[in-house]
mmCIF file of C-alpha atoms and ligand atoms in Angstrom:
data_model
loop_
_atom_site.group_PDB
_atom_site.id
_atom_site.type_symbol
_atom_site.label_atom_id
_atom_site.label_comp_id
_atom_site.label_asym_id
_atom_site.label_seq_id
_atom_site.Cartn_x
_atom_site.Cartn_y
_atom_site.Cartn_z
ATOM 1 C CA MET A 647 -167.455 112.130 -160.631
ATOM 2 C CA VAL A 648 -168.925 112.626 -164.093
ATOM 3 C CA ALA A 649 -169.762 116.249 -164.817
ATOM 4 C CA PRO A 650 -173.440 116.746 -165.685
ATOM 5 C CA GLN A 651 -174.165 117.630 -169.284
ATOM 6 C CA SER A 652 -175.312 121.113 -170.200
ATOM 7 C CA ILE A 653 -177.832 121.455 -172.997
ATOM 8 C CA PRO A 654 -177.058 124.086 -175.641
ATOM 9 C CA VAL A 655 -179.289 127.093 -175.152
ATOM 10 C CA ASN A 656 -179.478 130.079 -177.446
ATOM 11 C CA ALA A 657 -178.906 133.249 -175.397
ATOM 12 C CA VAL A 658 -180.879 136.302 -176.551
ATOM 13 C CA ARG A 659 -180.243 139.715 -174.956
ATOM 14 C CA THR A 660 -183.370 141.436 -173.712
ATOM 15 C CA ASP A 661 -184.374 144.161 -171.259
ATOM 16 C CA PRO A 662 -187.319 144.907 -168.978
ATOM 17 C CA SER A 663 -189.132 146.989 -171.611
ATOM 18 C CA GLN A 664 -189.441 144.035 -173.974
ATOM 19 C CA PRO A 665 -192.554 141.803 -174.230
ATOM 20 C CA GLU A 666 -190.467 138.651 -173.758
ATOM 21 C CA TYR A 667 -189.225 140.041 -170.416
ATOM 22 C CA GLN A 668 -192.738 140.982 -169.300
ATOM 23 C CA ALA A 669 -193.869 137.442 -170.186
ATOM 24 C CA LEU A 670 -191.453 136.094 -167.529
ATOM 25 C CA LEU A 671 -193.639 137.656 -164.828
ATOM 26 C CA ALA A 672 -196.322 135.058 -165.563
ATOM 27 C CA TRP A 673 -194.031 132.020 -165.236
ATOM 28 C CA PRO A 674 -195.453 129.516 -162.754
ATOM 29 C CA PHE A 675 -193.002 129.552 -159.859
ATOM 30 C CA ALA A 676 -195.934 129.407 -157.378
ATOM 31 C CA ALA A 677 -195.220 125.761 -156.545
ATOM 32 C CA LEU A 678 -191.828 126.741 -155.139
ATOM 33 C CA PRO A 679 -192.735 128.199 -151.693
ATOM 34 C CA PHE A 680 -190.880 131.479 -151.206
ATOM 35 C CA TYR A 681 -189.221 131.651 -154.604
ATOM 36 C CA GLU A 682 -192.319 133.089 -156.256
ATOM 37 C CA GLY A 683 -192.127 136.264 -154.177
ATOM 38 C CA GLN A 684 -188.379 136.514 -154.638
ATOM 39 C CA VAL A 685 -188.437 135.916 -158.400
ATOM 40 C CA LEU A 686 -191.223 138.464 -158.936
ATOM 41 C CA ARG A 687 -189.530 141.066 -156.748
ATOM 42 C CA LEU A 688 -186.257 140.667 -158.619
ATOM 43 C CA LEU A 689 -187.950 140.745 -162.038
ATOM 44 C CA GLN A 690 -190.115 143.762 -161.218
ATOM 45 C CA ASN A 691 -187.724 145.898 -159.157
ATOM 46 C CA ASP A 692 -184.150 144.743 -158.717
ATOM 47 C CA ILE A 693 -183.262 143.792 -162.302
ATOM 48 C CA PRO A 694 -184.913 146.816 -163.985
ATOM 49 C CA HIS A 695 -183.011 149.027 -161.519
ATOM 50 C CA ARG A 696 -179.728 147.298 -162.375
ATOM 51 C CA VAL A 697 -180.354 147.658 -166.112
ATOM 52 C CA LYS A 698 -181.220 151.350 -165.780
ATOM 53 C CA TYR A 699 -178.677 152.527 -163.203
ATOM 54 C CA SER A 700 -175.929 149.873 -163.125
ATOM 55 C CA SER A 701 -174.416 147.516 -165.694
ATOM 56 C CA GLY A 702 -177.234 144.980 -165.612
ATOM 57 C CA LEU A 703 -177.534 142.611 -168.572
ATOM 58 C CA VAL A 704 -180.465 140.261 -169.143
ATOM 59 C CA TRP A 705 -180.861 137.238 -171.394
ATOM 60 C CA ILE A 706 -183.633 134.850 -172.203
ATOM 61 C CA TYR A 707 -182.613 131.392 -173.354
ATOM 62 C CA ARG A 708 -184.297 129.418 -176.108
ATOM 63 C CA ASN A 709 -183.975 125.702 -176.794
ATOM 64 C CA LEU A 710 -183.474 124.321 -180.278
ATOM 65 C CA ALA A 711 -187.270 124.212 -180.777
ATOM 66 C CA GLY A 712 -187.480 127.946 -180.015
ATOM 67 C CA ASP A 713 -189.172 127.614 -176.613
ATOM 68 C CA THR A 714 -188.066 130.151 -174.009
ATOM 69 C CA VAL A 715 -186.684 127.795 -171.371
ATOM 70 C CA GLY A 716 -184.913 130.179 -169.006
ATOM 71 C CA PHE A 717 -183.654 133.633 -168.198
ATOM 72 C CA ALA A 718 -180.796 135.201 -166.266
ATOM 73 C CA ALA A 719 -179.237 138.508 -165.296
ATOM 74 C CA LEU A 720 -175.636 139.553 -164.748
ATOM 75 C CA ASP A 721 -174.357 142.797 -163.228
ATOM 76 C CA VAL A 722 -171.056 144.484 -162.436
ATOM 77 C CA CYS A 723 -171.454 145.980 -158.974
ATOM 78 C CA GLN A 724 -170.005 146.365 -155.476
ATOM 79 C CA GLU A 725 -172.595 144.290 -153.591
ATOM 80 C CA TYR A 726 -169.933 142.040 -152.072
ATOM 81 C CA GLU A 727 -166.955 144.396 -152.197
ATOM 82 C CA GLN A 728 -165.911 143.255 -148.700
ATOM 83 C CA PHE A 729 -164.549 140.173 -150.476
ATOM 84 C CA THR A 730 -162.873 142.066 -153.311
ATOM 85 C CA GLY A 731 -160.951 144.789 -151.518
ATOM 86 C CA GLY A 732 -163.543 147.347 -152.650
ATOM 87 C CA LYS A 733 -163.294 146.431 -156.330
ATOM 88 C CA TYR A 734 -166.264 146.076 -158.656
ATOM 89 C CA HIS A 735 -167.122 142.451 -159.298
ATOM 90 C CA PHE A 736 -169.559 140.307 -161.265
ATOM 91 C CA TYR A 737 -172.881 139.261 -159.759
ATOM 92 C CA ILE A 738 -175.782 137.044 -160.809
ATOM 93 C CA PRO A 739 -178.971 138.566 -159.315
ATOM 94 C CA LEU A 740 -181.210 135.793 -160.687
ATOM 95 C CA LEU A 741 -181.401 132.887 -163.055
ATOM 96 C CA ALA A 742 -184.242 130.467 -163.589
ATOM 97 C CA VAL A 743 -185.400 127.668 -165.810
ATOM 98 C CA HIS A 744 -189.108 127.398 -166.621
ATOM 99 C CA PRO A 745 -190.594 124.658 -164.398
ATOM 100 C CA ALA A 746 -191.690 122.706 -167.494
ATOM 101 C CA PHE A 747 -188.086 122.552 -168.738
ATOM 102 C CA GLN A 748 -186.176 121.888 -165.522
ATOM 103 C CA LYS A 749 -183.815 118.946 -164.891
ATOM 104 C CA ARG A 750 -182.779 118.699 -168.538
ATOM 105 C CA GLY A 751 -179.433 120.462 -168.263
ATOM 106 C CA HIS A 752 -180.624 123.951 -169.205
ATOM 107 C CA GLY A 753 -179.682 125.387 -165.783
ATOM 108 C CA ARG A 754 -176.129 124.191 -166.295
ATOM 109 C CA GLY A 755 -176.059 125.700 -169.797
ATOM 110 C CA ILE A 756 -177.261 129.043 -168.446
ATOM 111 C CA VAL A 757 -174.687 129.152 -165.621
ATOM 112 C CA GLU A 758 -171.920 128.291 -168.103
ATOM 113 C CA HIS A 759 -173.100 131.116 -170.373
ATOM 114 C CA LEU A 760 -173.022 133.621 -167.487
ATOM 115 C CA ILE A 761 -169.531 132.477 -166.470
ATOM 116 C CA ALA A 762 -168.370 132.950 -170.078
ATOM 117 C CA GLU A 763 -169.933 136.440 -170.271
ATOM 118 C CA ALA A 764 -168.289 137.447 -166.987
ATOM 119 C CA ALA A 765 -164.951 136.071 -168.215
ATOM 120 C CA LEU A 766 -165.279 138.230 -171.347
ATOM 121 C CA LEU A 767 -166.048 141.322 -169.255
ATOM 122 C CA ALA A 768 -163.077 140.477 -167.008
ATOM 123 C CA GLN A 769 -160.796 140.992 -170.014
ATOM 124 C CA ILE A 770 -161.780 144.661 -170.314
ATOM 125 C CA PRO A 771 -158.756 146.622 -169.069
ATOM 126 C CA VAL A 772 -160.491 148.008 -165.989
ATOM 127 C CA ASP A 773 -159.483 147.083 -162.454
ATOM 128 C CA PHE A 774 -162.456 144.783 -161.734
ATOM 129 C CA SER A 775 -162.225 141.806 -159.424
ATOM 130 C CA ASN A 776 -162.485 138.584 -161.432
ATOM 131 C CA LEU A 777 -164.861 137.049 -158.888
ATOM 132 C CA LEU A 778 -168.421 136.173 -159.871
ATOM 133 C CA PHE A 779 -170.857 136.158 -156.926
ATOM 134 C CA LEU A 780 -174.384 134.955 -156.355
ATOM 135 C CA ASP A 781 -176.593 134.397 -153.330
ATOM 136 C CA VAL A 782 -178.980 131.512 -152.839
ATOM 137 C CA TYR A 783 -181.387 130.349 -150.143
ATOM 138 C CA THR A 784 -179.932 127.436 -148.165
ATOM 139 C CA ALA A 785 -183.246 125.591 -148.742
ATOM 140 C CA ASN A 786 -182.676 125.749 -152.518
ATOM 141 C CA LYS A 787 -180.651 122.545 -152.571
ATOM 142 C CA GLY A 788 -181.079 121.995 -156.312
ATOM 143 C CA ALA A 789 -179.630 125.400 -157.172
ATOM 144 C CA ILE A 790 -176.743 124.983 -154.683
ATOM 145 C CA SER A 791 -175.911 121.597 -156.213
ATOM 146 C CA LEU A 792 -175.948 123.156 -159.683
ATOM 147 C CA TYR A 793 -173.648 126.012 -158.600
ATOM 148 C CA ASN A 794 -171.255 123.593 -156.878
ATOM 149 C CA LYS A 795 -171.025 121.538 -160.060
ATOM 150 C CA CYS A 796 -170.210 124.729 -161.951
ATOM 151 C CA GLY A 797 -167.307 125.503 -159.603
ATOM 152 C CA PHE A 798 -168.868 127.969 -157.148
ATOM 153 C CA VAL A 799 -167.757 127.805 -153.508
ATOM 154 C CA THR A 800 -169.914 128.804 -150.533
ATOM 155 C CA LEU A 801 -168.295 131.675 -148.614
ATOM 156 C CA ASN A 802 -170.366 131.475 -145.428
ATOM 157 C CA PRO A 803 -171.512 127.845 -145.012
ATOM 158 C CA ASP A 804 -171.660 128.144 -141.221
ATOM 159 C CA ALA A 805 -173.126 131.635 -141.082
ATOM 160 C CA PRO A 806 -176.127 131.920 -143.431
ATOM 161 C CA ILE A 807 -177.780 135.332 -143.604
ATOM 162 C CA PRO A 808 -181.496 135.886 -142.885
ATOM 163 C CA ASP A 809 -183.453 137.624 -145.674
ATOM 164 C CA PRO A 810 -185.860 140.095 -144.064
ATOM 165 C CA GLN A 811 -187.799 140.314 -147.357
ATOM 166 C CA GLU A 812 -188.627 136.578 -147.256
ATOM 167 C CA ASN A 813 -189.588 135.898 -143.649
ATOM 168 C CA ASN A 814 -185.910 135.704 -142.642
ATOM 169 C CA GLU A 815 -185.301 132.717 -144.928
ATOM 170 C CA GLU A 816 -181.556 132.088 -144.791
ATOM 171 C CA TYR A 817 -179.221 132.426 -147.743
ATOM 172 C CA VAL A 818 -175.536 131.893 -148.441
ATOM 173 C CA LEU A 819 -173.051 133.634 -150.743
ATOM 174 C CA MET A 820 -171.240 131.700 -153.435
ATOM 175 C CA ALA A 821 -168.354 132.825 -155.631
ATOM 176 C CA LYS A 822 -166.177 131.641 -158.479
ATOM 177 C CA SER A 823 -163.162 133.137 -160.211
ATOM 178 C CA VAL A 824 -163.725 133.810 -163.911
ATOM 179 C CA ALA A 825 -160.093 134.676 -164.573
ATOM 180 C CA VAL A 826 -158.840 133.189 -167.836
ATOM 181 C CA ALA A 827 -155.514 131.385 -167.342
ATOM 182 C CA PRO A 828 -152.709 132.913 -169.465
ATOM 183 C CA GLU A 829 -151.730 130.720 -172.444
HETATM 184 C C1 COA B 686 -182.143 125.815 -159.974
HETATM 185 C C2 COA B 686 -182.563 125.673 -161.445
HETATM 186 C C3 COA B 686 -182.070 126.881 -162.229
HETATM 187 C C4 COA B 686 -181.916 124.388 -162.007
HETATM 188 O O1 COA B 686 -182.231 124.328 -163.394
HETATM 189 P P1 COA B 686 -182.269 122.928 -164.175
HETATM 190 O O2 COA B 686 -182.378 123.221 -165.612
HETATM 191 O O3 COA B 686 -183.304 122.061 -163.569
HETATM 192 O O4 COA B 686 -180.820 122.344 -163.807
HETATM 193 P P2 COA B 686 -179.999 121.252 -164.651
HETATM 194 O O5 COA B 686 -180.946 120.299 -165.294
HETATM 195 O O6 COA B 686 -179.043 121.961 -165.525
HETATM 196 O O7 COA B 686 -179.240 120.516 -163.480
HETATM 197 C C5 COA B 686 -177.841 120.585 -163.333
HETATM 198 C C6 COA B 686 -177.481 120.103 -161.941
HETATM 199 O O8 COA B 686 -178.160 120.929 -160.973
HETATM 200 C C7 COA B 686 -178.589 120.131 -159.853
HETATM 201 N N1 COA B 686 -180.037 120.214 -159.712
HETATM 202 C C8 COA B 686 -180.861 120.944 -160.503
HETATM 203 N N2 COA B 686 -182.121 120.860 -160.022
HETATM 204 C C9 COA B 686 -182.072 120.044 -158.938
HETATM 205 C C10 COA B 686 -183.041 119.590 -158.002
HETATM 206 N N3 COA B 686 -184.317 119.966 -158.076
HETATM 207 N N4 COA B 686 -182.637 118.792 -156.993
HETATM 208 C C11 COA B 686 -181.355 118.424 -156.885
HETATM 209 N N5 COA B 686 -180.374 118.835 -157.729
HETATM 210 C C12 COA B 686 -180.738 119.628 -158.749
HETATM 211 C C13 COA B 686 -178.122 118.760 -160.104
HETATM 212 O O9 COA B 686 -176.874 118.680 -159.443
HETATM 213 C C14 COA B 686 -177.927 118.707 -161.595
HETATM 214 O O10 COA B 686 -176.908 117.829 -161.895
HETATM 215 P P3 COA B 686 -177.240 116.332 -162.397
HETATM 216 O O11 COA B 686 -177.872 116.522 -163.749
HETATM 217 O O12 COA B 686 -175.902 115.682 -162.443
HETATM 218 O O13 COA B 686 -178.194 115.734 -161.404
HETATM 219 C C15 COA B 686 -184.097 125.515 -161.559
HETATM 220 O O14 COA B 686 -184.536 124.497 -160.676
HETATM 221 C C16 COA B 686 -184.884 126.777 -161.273
HETATM 222 O O15 COA B 686 -185.047 127.622 -162.139
HETATM 223 N N6 COA B 686 -185.420 126.914 -160.040
HETATM 224 C C17 COA B 686 -186.293 128.042 -159.699
HETATM 225 C C18 COA B 686 -185.569 129.369 -159.687
HETATM 226 C C19 COA B 686 -184.330 129.307 -158.819
HETATM 227 O O16 COA B 686 -184.345 128.733 -157.750
HETATM 228 N N7 COA B 686 -183.250 129.942 -159.321
HETATM 229 C C20 COA B 686 -182.002 130.040 -158.591
HETATM 230 C C21 COA B 686 -182.049 131.249 -157.714
HETATM 231 S S1 COA B 686 -180.484 131.487 -156.901
#
């Protein structure tokens, strides 16, 4: 199998107080049934909370022409500590590519950037797990395919979890080790 190409994206750190973050709230995810509610809820509540009270980091991504083509967040938390023996681990609350720029390899570039950032954080001499987690609706086949191609494995393929905030839409957990092999 030939690995899909990622397109270079320029990652720019931001935070919820910045105009470029607020502009994300107007992105047109409405065509994607339940994702609009989920994306807005995460942008308005979950991510600001992580930035303020946890270790949440947020980036927007620009293409070579300077268009903002995507955004993503990364946190260090204990959301899925049942898989890490209680240790803090890395977690991607959300990533998205603007609908006008999808299917060009930007999603892959963004996931690779988040994996690299988590791998850097994993080198800090603190007893973190080196697992990077995310959760994704089972209906979001495109995202699951992207995560599989980036090396994530589904932890509960036969036991998806209903999301009470989205009409019990089912989601699965995916994880990947970001440990850097010793030279
Ligand atoms: C999921 C998402 C980030 C993918 O971004 P993208 O820039 O279109 O993805 P890429 O172009 O980098 O695609 C890389 C791989 O992902 C998979 N993929 C991406 N979109 C897909 C789709 N709609 N259908 C099937 N596979 C898809 C493919 O395997 C693709 O590999 P290929 O190029 O060999 O076919 C984007 O569709 C998105 O932002 N969706 C809305 C928000 C969302 O669902 N975020 C994830 C929440 S967990």
